[in-house]
PDB file of C-alpha atoms in Angstrom:
ATOM      1  CA  MET A   1      40.044 119.489  58.122  1.00  0.00           C
ATOM      2  CA  GLY A   2      39.956 117.759  61.505  1.00  0.00           C
ATOM      3  CA  SER A   3      37.951 114.675  62.269  1.00  0.00           C
ATOM      4  CA  LEU A   4      34.345 115.053  63.430  1.00  0.00           C
ATOM      5  CA  PRO A   5      33.491 114.618  67.082  1.00  0.00           C
ATOM      6  CA  PHE A   6      32.639 111.033  68.066  1.00  0.00           C
ATOM      7  CA  PHE A   7      28.995 111.853  68.895  1.00  0.00           C
ATOM      8  CA  PHE A   8      28.494 113.557  65.439  1.00  0.00           C
ATOM      9  CA  VAL A   9      29.949 110.585  63.458  1.00  0.00           C
ATOM     10  CA  LEU A  10      27.588 108.176  65.233  1.00  0.00           C
ATOM     11  CA  ASP A  11      24.524 110.236  64.694  1.00  0.00           C
ATOM     12  CA  SER A  12      23.181 107.966  61.886  1.00  0.00           C
ATOM     13  CA  GLY A  13      21.351 105.024  63.265  1.00  0.00           C
ATOM     14  CA  LEU A  14      22.226 102.878  60.324  1.00  0.00           C
ATOM     15  CA  ASN A  15      25.860 103.280  61.120  1.00  0.00           C
ATOM     16  CA  MET A  16      25.504 102.447  64.800  1.00  0.00           C
ATOM     17  CA  THR A  17      26.649  99.192  66.303  1.00  0.00           C
ATOM     18  CA  ALA A  18      25.961  97.464  69.585  1.00  0.00           C
ATOM     19  CA  LYS A  19      29.409  98.593  70.821  1.00  0.00           C
ATOM     20  CA  HIS A  20      28.663 102.238  70.028  1.00  0.00           C
ATOM     21  CA  ILE A  21      25.364 102.168  71.947  1.00  0.00           C
ATOM     22  CA  GLN A  22      27.004 100.478  74.907  1.00  0.00           C
ATOM     23  CA  GLU A  23      29.830 103.116  74.952  1.00  0.00           C
ATOM     24  CA  ILE A  24      27.276 105.857  74.980  1.00  0.00           C
ATOM     25  CA  LEU A  25      25.110 104.313  77.774  1.00  0.00           C
ATOM     26  CA  ARG A  26      28.194 103.625  79.921  1.00  0.00           C
ATOM     27  CA  ASP A  27      29.182 107.332  79.663  1.00  0.00           C
ATOM     28  CA  LEU A  28      25.667 108.096  81.094  1.00  0.00           C
ATOM     29  CA  ALA A  29      25.988 105.725  84.021  1.00  0.00           C
ATOM     30  CA  ASP A  30      25.438 107.085  87.505  1.00  0.00           C
ATOM     31  CA  PRO A  31      26.692 104.957  90.446  1.00  0.00           C
ATOM     32  CA  THR A  32      24.175 106.583  92.792  1.00  0.00           C
ATOM     33  CA  ILE A  33      21.187 105.739  90.648  1.00  0.00           C
ATOM     34  CA  ALA A  34      22.711 102.192  90.132  1.00  0.00           C
ATOM     35  CA  GLU A  35      22.741 101.571  93.865  1.00  0.00           C
ATOM     36  CA  HIS A  36      19.160 102.603  94.271  1.00  0.00           C
ATOM     37  CA  SER A  37      18.099 100.472  91.322  1.00  0.00           C
ATOM     38  CA  GLN A  38      19.794  97.441  92.804  1.00  0.00           C
ATOM     39  CA  ARG A  39      17.727  97.722  95.885  1.00  0.00           C
ATOM     40  CA  PHE A  40      14.493  98.573  94.019  1.00  0.00           C
ATOM     41  CA  PHE A  41      14.731  95.619  91.735  1.00  0.00           C
ATOM     42  CA  LYS A  42      15.214  92.978  94.370  1.00  0.00           C
ATOM     43  CA  MET A  43      18.891  91.955  93.732  1.00  0.00           C
ATOM     44  CA  ARG A  44      19.447  89.855  96.887  1.00  0.00           C
ATOM     45  CA  LYS A  45      20.118  86.107  96.626  1.00  0.00           C
ATOM     46  CA  GLY A  46      16.902  84.293  96.014  1.00  0.00           C
ATOM     47  CA  GLN A  47      15.071  87.396  94.846  1.00  0.00           C
ATOM     48  CA  TYR A  48      13.722  87.807  91.350  1.00  0.00           C
ATOM     49  CA  GLY A  49      16.406  90.226  90.248  1.00  0.00           C
ATOM     50  CA  GLU A  50      19.299  88.228  91.565  1.00  0.00           C
ATOM     51  CA  GLY A  51      22.371  88.518  89.279  1.00  0.00           C
ATOM     52  CA  ASP A  52      21.235  91.610  87.422  1.00  0.00           C
ATOM     53  CA  ILE A  53      23.677  94.490  87.121  1.00  0.00           C
ATOM     54  CA  PHE A  54      22.735  98.221  86.820  1.00  0.00           C
ATOM     55  CA  LEU A  55      24.613 101.132  85.203  1.00  0.00           C
ATOM     56  CA  GLY A  56      22.374 103.734  86.802  1.00  0.00           C
ATOM     57  CA  ILE A  57      20.360 105.345  83.962  1.00  0.00           C
ATOM     58  CA  ARG A  58      16.774 106.658  84.308  1.00  0.00           C
ATOM     59  CA  VAL A  59      14.099 105.463  81.894  1.00  0.00           C
ATOM     60  CA  PRO A  60      13.480 108.950  80.276  1.00  0.00           C
ATOM     61  CA  THR A  61      17.101 109.056  79.356  1.00  0.00           C
ATOM     62  CA  LEU A  62      16.957 105.534  77.857  1.00  0.00           C
ATOM     63  CA  ARG A  63      13.864 106.490  75.873  1.00  0.00           C
ATOM     64  CA  GLU A  64      15.647 109.449  74.385  1.00  0.00           C
ATOM     65  CA  GLN A  65      18.547 107.297  73.317  1.00  0.00           C
ATOM     66  CA  ALA A  66      16.177 104.704  71.828  1.00  0.00           C
ATOM     67  CA  LYS A  67      14.483 107.409  69.730  1.00  0.00           C
ATOM     68  CA  GLN A  68      17.876 108.627  68.334  1.00  0.00           C
ATOM     69  CA  TYR A  69      19.083 105.255  67.294  1.00  0.00           C
ATOM     70  CA  CYS A  70      15.931 103.375  66.252  1.00  0.00           C
ATOM     71  CA  ASP A  71      17.419 102.845  62.720  1.00  0.00           C
ATOM     72  CA  ILE A  72      20.138 100.506  64.088  1.00  0.00           C
ATOM     73  CA  PRO A  73      20.160  97.139  62.303  1.00  0.00           C
ATOM     74  CA  LEU A  74      18.242  94.285  64.169  1.00  0.00           C
ATOM     75  CA  LYS A  75      21.256  92.154  64.597  1.00  0.00           C
ATOM     76  CA  GLU A  76      22.977  95.098  66.559  1.00  0.00           C
ATOM     77  CA  VAL A  77      19.930  95.471  68.747  1.00  0.00           C
ATOM     78  CA  ARG A  78      19.979  91.682  69.429  1.00  0.00           C
ATOM     79  CA  SER A  79      23.578  92.134  70.672  1.00  0.00           C
ATOM     80  CA  VAL A  80      22.645  94.938  72.944  1.00  0.00           C
ATOM     81  CA  LEU A  81      19.734  92.936  74.295  1.00  0.00           C
ATOM     82  CA  LYS A  82      22.099  90.176  75.367  1.00  0.00           C
ATOM     83  CA  SER A  83      24.113  92.568  77.552  1.00  0.00           C
ATOM     84  CA  ALA A  84      24.678  91.887  81.235  1.00  0.00           C
ATOM     85  CA  PHE A  85      23.621  95.444  82.104  1.00  0.00           C
ATOM     86  CA  HIS A  86      19.930  95.986  82.841  1.00  0.00           C
ATOM     87  CA  GLU A  87      19.729  99.430  81.159  1.00  0.00           C
ATOM     88  CA  GLU A  88      21.373  98.209  77.952  1.00  0.00           C
ATOM     89  CA  ARG A  89      18.794  95.483  77.733  1.00  0.00           C
ATOM     90  CA  LEU A  90      16.111  97.947  78.292  1.00  0.00           C
ATOM     91  CA  CYS A  91      17.445 100.408  75.781  1.00  0.00           C
ATOM     92  CA  ALA A  92      17.463  97.567  73.176  1.00  0.00           C
ATOM     93  CA  LEU A  93      13.864  96.753  74.007  1.00  0.00           C
ATOM     94  CA  LEU A  94      12.771 100.377  73.678  1.00  0.00           C
ATOM     95  CA  ILE A  95      14.550 100.514  70.305  1.00  0.00           C
ATOM     96  CA  LEU A  96      12.564  97.444  69.260  1.00  0.00           C
ATOM     97  CA  VAL A  97       9.373  99.128  70.354  1.00  0.00           C
ATOM     98  CA  GLN A  98      10.203 102.173  68.228  1.00  0.00           C
ATOM     99  CA  LYS A  99      11.137 100.051  65.229  1.00  0.00           C
ATOM    100  CA  PHE A 100       7.964  97.884  65.521  1.00  0.00           C
ATOM    101  CA  ALA A 101       5.800 100.971  65.688  1.00  0.00           C
ATOM    102  CA  LYS A 102       7.312 102.349  62.401  1.00  0.00           C
ATOM    103  CA  GLY A 103       7.875  99.084  60.630  1.00  0.00           C
ATOM    104  CA  ALA A 104       6.216  97.368  57.821  1.00  0.00           C
ATOM    105  CA  ALA A 105       4.842  93.889  58.189  1.00  0.00           C
ATOM    106  CA  LYS A 106       7.970  92.066  57.397  1.00  0.00           C
ATOM    107  CA  GLU A 107      10.008  94.056  59.879  1.00  0.00           C
ATOM    108  CA  ARG A 108       7.398  93.682  62.548  1.00  0.00           C
ATOM    109  CA  ALA A 109       7.449  89.905  62.071  1.00  0.00           C
ATOM    110  CA  ALA A 110      11.225  89.901  62.433  1.00  0.00           C
ATOM    111  CA  ILE A 111      11.067  91.965  65.615  1.00  0.00           C
ATOM    112  CA  TYR A 112       8.355  89.620  67.131  1.00  0.00           C
ATOM    113  CA  THR A 113      10.534  86.586  66.261  1.00  0.00           C
ATOM    114  CA  LEU A 114      13.711  88.226  67.774  1.00  0.00           C
ATOM    115  CA  TYR A 115      11.652  89.124  70.933  1.00  0.00           C
ATOM    116  CA  VAL A 116      10.105  85.624  71.611  1.00  0.00           C
ATOM    117  CA  LYS A 117      13.453  83.842  70.787  1.00  0.00           C
ATOM    118  CA  ASN A 118      15.311  85.940  73.389  1.00  0.00           C
ATOM    119  CA  THR A 119      12.958  86.082  76.431  1.00  0.00           C
ATOM    120  CA  LYS A 120      15.746  84.964  78.688  1.00  0.00           C
ATOM    121  CA  TYR A 121      17.221  88.439  78.428  1.00  0.00           C
ATOM    122  CA  ILE A 122      13.835  90.105  79.110  1.00  0.00           C
ATOM    123  CA  ASN A 123      14.171  89.086  82.652  1.00  0.00           C
ATOM    124  CA  ASN A 124      12.698  91.811  84.925  1.00  0.00           C
ATOM    125  CA  TRP A 125       9.263  93.355  85.300  1.00  0.00           C
ATOM    126  CA  ASP A 126      10.112  96.749  83.740  1.00  0.00           C
ATOM    127  CA  LEU A 127      11.710  95.074  80.707  1.00  0.00           C
ATOM    128  CA  VAL A 128       8.427  93.159  80.153  1.00  0.00           C
ATOM    129  CA  ASP A 129       6.093  95.839  80.930  1.00  0.00           C
ATOM    130  CA  LEU A 130       7.647  98.456  78.669  1.00  0.00           C
ATOM    131  CA  SER A 131       7.728  96.110  75.653  1.00  0.00           C
ATOM    132  CA  ALA A 132       5.506  93.102  75.681  1.00  0.00           C
ATOM    133  CA  HIS A 133       2.158  94.701  74.870  1.00  0.00           C
ATOM    134  CA  GLN A 134       3.579  96.823  72.027  1.00  0.00           C
ATOM    135  CA  ILE A 135       5.552  94.073  70.417  1.00  0.00           C
ATOM    136  CA  VAL A 136       3.941  90.695  71.278  1.00  0.00           C
ATOM    137  CA  GLY A 137       0.429  92.091  71.686  1.00  0.00           C
ATOM    138  CA  GLY A 138       0.846  94.414  68.683  1.00  0.00           C
ATOM    139  CA  TYR A 139       2.034  91.531  66.468  1.00  0.00           C
ATOM    140  CA  LEU A 140      -0.688  88.985  67.576  1.00  0.00           C
ATOM    141  CA  ILE A 141      -3.659  91.483  67.456  1.00  0.00           C
ATOM    142  CA  ASP A 142      -4.768  90.056  64.137  1.00  0.00           C
ATOM    143  CA  LYS A 143      -3.295  86.535  64.486  1.00  0.00           C
ATOM    144  CA  GLY A 144      -3.733  83.401  66.455  1.00  0.00           C
ATOM    145  CA  ARG A 145      -3.147  83.928  70.238  1.00  0.00           C
ATOM    146  CA  GLN A 146      -1.741  80.466  71.085  1.00  0.00           C
ATOM    147  CA  PRO A 147       1.721  81.753  71.778  1.00  0.00           C
ATOM    148  CA  LEU A 148       0.422  83.628  74.770  1.00  0.00           C
ATOM    149  CA  TYR A 149      -1.161  80.496  76.218  1.00  0.00           C
ATOM    150  CA  THR A 150       2.115  78.658  75.747  1.00  0.00           C
ATOM    151  CA  PHE A 151       4.008  81.426  77.493  1.00  0.00           C
ATOM    152  CA  SER A 152       1.395  81.423  80.339  1.00  0.00           C
ATOM    153  CA  GLN A 153       2.381  77.804  81.124  1.00  0.00           C
ATOM    154  CA  SER A 154       6.102  78.447  80.990  1.00  0.00           C
ATOM    155  CA  LYS A 155       8.452  77.766  83.944  1.00  0.00           C
ATOM    156  CA  SER A 156       9.842  81.132  83.328  1.00  0.00           C
ATOM    157  CA  LEU A 157       8.315  83.868  85.519  1.00  0.00           C
ATOM    158  CA  TRP A 158       9.049  86.423  82.835  1.00  0.00           C
ATOM    159  CA  GLU A 159       7.416  84.542  79.998  1.00  0.00           C
ATOM    160  CA  ARG A 160       4.378  84.181  82.101  1.00  0.00           C
ATOM    161  CA  ARG A 161       4.406  87.871  82.768  1.00  0.00           C
ATOM    162  CA  ILE A 162       4.867  88.515  79.002  1.00  0.00           C
ATOM    163  CA  ALA A 163       1.828  86.406  78.451  1.00  0.00           C
ATOM    164  CA  ILE A 164      -0.526  88.489  80.558  1.00  0.00           C
ATOM    165  CA  ILE A 165       1.064  91.898  79.942  1.00  0.00           C
ATOM    166  CA  ALA A 166       0.914  91.347  76.094  1.00  0.00           C
ATOM    167  CA  THR A 167      -2.814  91.310  76.341  1.00  0.00           C
ATOM    168  CA  LEU A 168      -2.908  94.934  77.323  1.00  0.00           C
ATOM    169  CA  HIS A 169      -2.814  95.684  73.599  1.00  0.00           C
ATOM    170  CA  PHE A 170      -5.958  93.583  73.082  1.00  0.00           C
ATOM    171  CA  ILE A 171      -7.670  95.243  76.065  1.00  0.00           C
ATOM    172  CA  ARG A 172      -7.049  98.683  74.568  1.00  0.00           C
ATOM    173  CA  ASN A 173      -8.765  97.287  71.422  1.00  0.00           C
ATOM    174  CA  HIS A 174     -11.740  96.120  73.620  1.00  0.00           C
ATOM    175  CA  GLN A 175     -10.766  92.401  73.169  1.00  0.00           C
ATOM    176  CA  PHE A 176     -10.858  90.723  76.574  1.00  0.00           C
ATOM    177  CA  LYS A 177     -11.060  87.014  75.832  1.00  0.00           C
ATOM    178  CA  GLU A 178      -7.286  86.236  76.131  1.00  0.00           C
ATOM    179  CA  THR A 179      -6.870  88.359  79.298  1.00  0.00           C
ATOM    180  CA  LEU A 180      -9.693  86.564  80.972  1.00  0.00           C
ATOM    181  CA  GLY A 181      -8.489  83.151  79.844  1.00  0.00           C
ATOM    182  CA  ILE A 182      -4.855  83.616  80.812  1.00  0.00           C
ATOM    183  CA  SER A 183      -5.878  85.222  84.070  1.00  0.00           C
ATOM    184  CA  LYS A 184      -7.932  82.144  84.964  1.00  0.00           C
ATOM    185  CA  HIS A 185      -4.940  79.974  84.291  1.00  0.00           C
ATOM    186  CA  LEU A 186      -2.611  82.150  86.399  1.00  0.00           C
ATOM    187  CA  LEU A 187      -4.938  82.258  89.481  1.00  0.00           C
ATOM    188  CA  ILE A 188      -2.869  79.470  90.972  1.00  0.00           C
ATOM    189  CA  ASP A 189       0.483  81.016  90.068  1.00  0.00           C
ATOM    190  CA  LYS A 190       2.829  81.343  93.091  1.00  0.00           C
ATOM    191  CA  GLU A 191       4.660  84.470  92.011  1.00  0.00           C
ATOM    192  CA  ASP A 192       3.580  87.855  93.455  1.00  0.00           C
ATOM    193  CA  LEU A 193       4.787  89.575  90.256  1.00  0.00           C
ATOM    194  CA  ILE A 194       2.220  87.515  88.287  1.00  0.00           C
ATOM    195  CA  HIS A 195      -0.485  88.355  90.924  1.00  0.00           C
ATOM    196  CA  LYS A 196       0.109  92.059  90.380  1.00  0.00           C
ATOM    197  CA  ALA A 197       0.236  91.759  86.592  1.00  0.00           C
ATOM    198  CA  VAL A 198      -2.994  89.815  86.383  1.00  0.00           C
ATOM    199  CA  GLY A 199      -4.778  92.212  88.903  1.00  0.00           C
ATOM    200  CA  TRP A 200      -3.534  95.156  86.814  1.00  0.00           C
ATOM    201  CA  MET A 201      -4.857  93.696  83.572  1.00  0.00           C
ATOM    202  CA  LEU A 202      -8.278  92.943  85.085  1.00  0.00           C
ATOM    203  CA  ARG A 203      -8.454  96.521  86.374  1.00  0.00           C
ATOM    204  CA  GLU A 204      -7.593  97.686  82.783  1.00  0.00           C
ATOM    205  CA  ILE A 205     -10.568  95.651  81.483  1.00  0.00           C
ATOM    206  CA  GLY A 206     -12.773  97.213  84.170  1.00  0.00           C
ATOM    207  CA  LYS A 207     -11.843 100.748  82.963  1.00  0.00           C
ATOM    208  CA  ARG A 208     -13.431  99.846  79.632  1.00  0.00           C
ATOM    209  CA  ASN A 209     -16.156  97.358  80.616  1.00  0.00           C
ATOM    210  CA  LEU A 210     -16.842  97.091  84.370  1.00  0.00           C
ATOM    211  CA  GLY A 211     -19.363  94.452  83.875  1.00  0.00           C
ATOM    212  CA  THR A 212     -16.924  92.092  82.223  1.00  0.00           C
ATOM    213  CA  GLU A 213     -14.409  92.551  85.105  1.00  0.00           C
ATOM    214  CA  LYS A 214     -17.019  92.047  87.700  1.00  0.00           C
ATOM    215  CA  ALA A 215     -18.376  88.927  86.069  1.00  0.00           C
ATOM    216  CA  PHE A 216     -14.869  87.401  86.272  1.00  0.00           C
ATOM    217  CA  LEU A 217     -14.417  88.496  89.834  1.00  0.00           C
ATOM    218  CA  GLN A 218     -17.791  87.071  90.848  1.00  0.00           C
ATOM    219  CA  THR A 219     -16.670  83.672  89.765  1.00  0.00           C
ATOM    220  CA  HIS A 220     -13.093  83.743  90.902  1.00  0.00           C
ATOM    221  CA  TYR A 221     -12.506  86.423  93.567  1.00  0.00           C
ATOM    222  CA  LYS A 222     -12.547  83.994  96.479  1.00  0.00           C
ATOM    223  CA  GLN A 223      -9.685  81.952  95.070  1.00  0.00           C
ATOM    224  CA  MET A 224      -7.647  84.838  93.881  1.00  0.00           C
ATOM    225  CA  PRO A 225      -4.332  85.646  95.704  1.00  0.00           C
ATOM    226  CA  ARG A 226      -4.825  88.666  97.957  1.00  0.00           C
ATOM    227  CA  THR A 227      -2.494  90.867  95.960  1.00  0.00           C
ATOM    228  CA  MET A 228      -4.183  90.015  92.603  1.00  0.00           C
ATOM    229  CA  LEU A 229      -7.578  90.934  94.067  1.00  0.00           C
ATOM    230  CA  ARG A 230      -6.327  94.209  95.578  1.00  0.00           C
ATOM    231  CA  TYR A 231      -4.883  95.291  92.233  1.00  0.00           C
ATOM    232  CA  ALA A 232      -7.989  94.255  90.369  1.00  0.00           C
ATOM    233  CA  ILE A 233     -10.397  96.265  92.643  1.00  0.00           C
ATOM    234  CA  GLU A 234      -8.154  99.268  93.218  1.00  0.00           C
ATOM    235  CA  ARG A 235     -10.500 101.598  91.519  1.00  0.00           C
ATOM    236  CA  PHE A 236     -13.767 100.263  93.150  1.00  0.00           C
ATOM    237  CA  PRO A 237     -15.534 102.392  95.914  1.00  0.00           C
ATOM    238  CA  GLU A 238     -14.106 101.696  99.328  1.00  0.00           C
ATOM    239  CA  ARG A 239     -17.227  99.975 100.606  1.00  0.00           C
ATOM    240  CA  GLU A 240     -17.229  97.590  97.713  1.00  0.00           C
ATOM    241  CA  ARG A 241     -13.520  96.893  98.047  1.00  0.00           C
ATOM    242  CA  LYS A 242     -14.007  95.916 101.591  1.00  0.00           C
ATOM    243  CA  LYS A 243     -16.777  93.500 100.616  1.00  0.00           C
ATOM    244  CA  TYR A 244     -14.591  91.759  98.114  1.00  0.00           C
ATOM    245  CA  LEU A 245     -11.675  91.521 100.605  1.00  0.00           C
ATOM    246  CA  ALA A 246     -14.073  90.161 103.271  1.00  0.00           C
ATOM    247  CA  GLY A 247     -15.424  87.615 100.806  1.00  0.00           C
ATOM    248  CA  VAL A 248     -19.064  88.713 101.126  1.00  0.00           C
ATOM    249  CA  VAL A 249     -19.912  90.120  97.611  1.00  0.00           C
TER     250      VAL A 249
END
């Protein structure tokens, strides 16, 4: 009897290794998509994505791969997360999200620890946004929130973004304290990607409790960076938006 096809042999996640996943992903690479991604994610010198490398794989495809191989051992996921290729790191994070959602308390703790110890590889906004609230927010929902305040004061743009995006999990559980506290701290942040993230989270609060969002805005909107304010009031009626932007609320 002949040997089984390569893809069939690797179908069991428990037998998968980092090398196997990387081989599969590199077979899916598309140079045209990679070229577009390099422009979209600001790859030029001095930009936030400088030095990143893309294979050219769409997120839905990566999600499908993550679902198939979510039983891969954590040490192998960690190896994929350390890849130079953006999509391989994203696939690793999507696998961690899948594992966290299904895992018992001990595995969730291990995934959280792996995540916060390897933030240097979670180094673009999509990598943060597709993982931080599920893993970091999900783990801390019933625990102390100090790690988020520590991250919010980090020199790393991406750790600061993790801090605010992680609170989306709290917001969805109608807990707003950490989002508001971290947002206040990040009002003076110099990075546009932080301004967008804070504005987005304030808008998410407003979807659930408009009074809470407006109370925060009433105190802080005049000192908020323009981008942050625009994101926060995006769903407001046009006349009200104009008042906020004109500083006459």
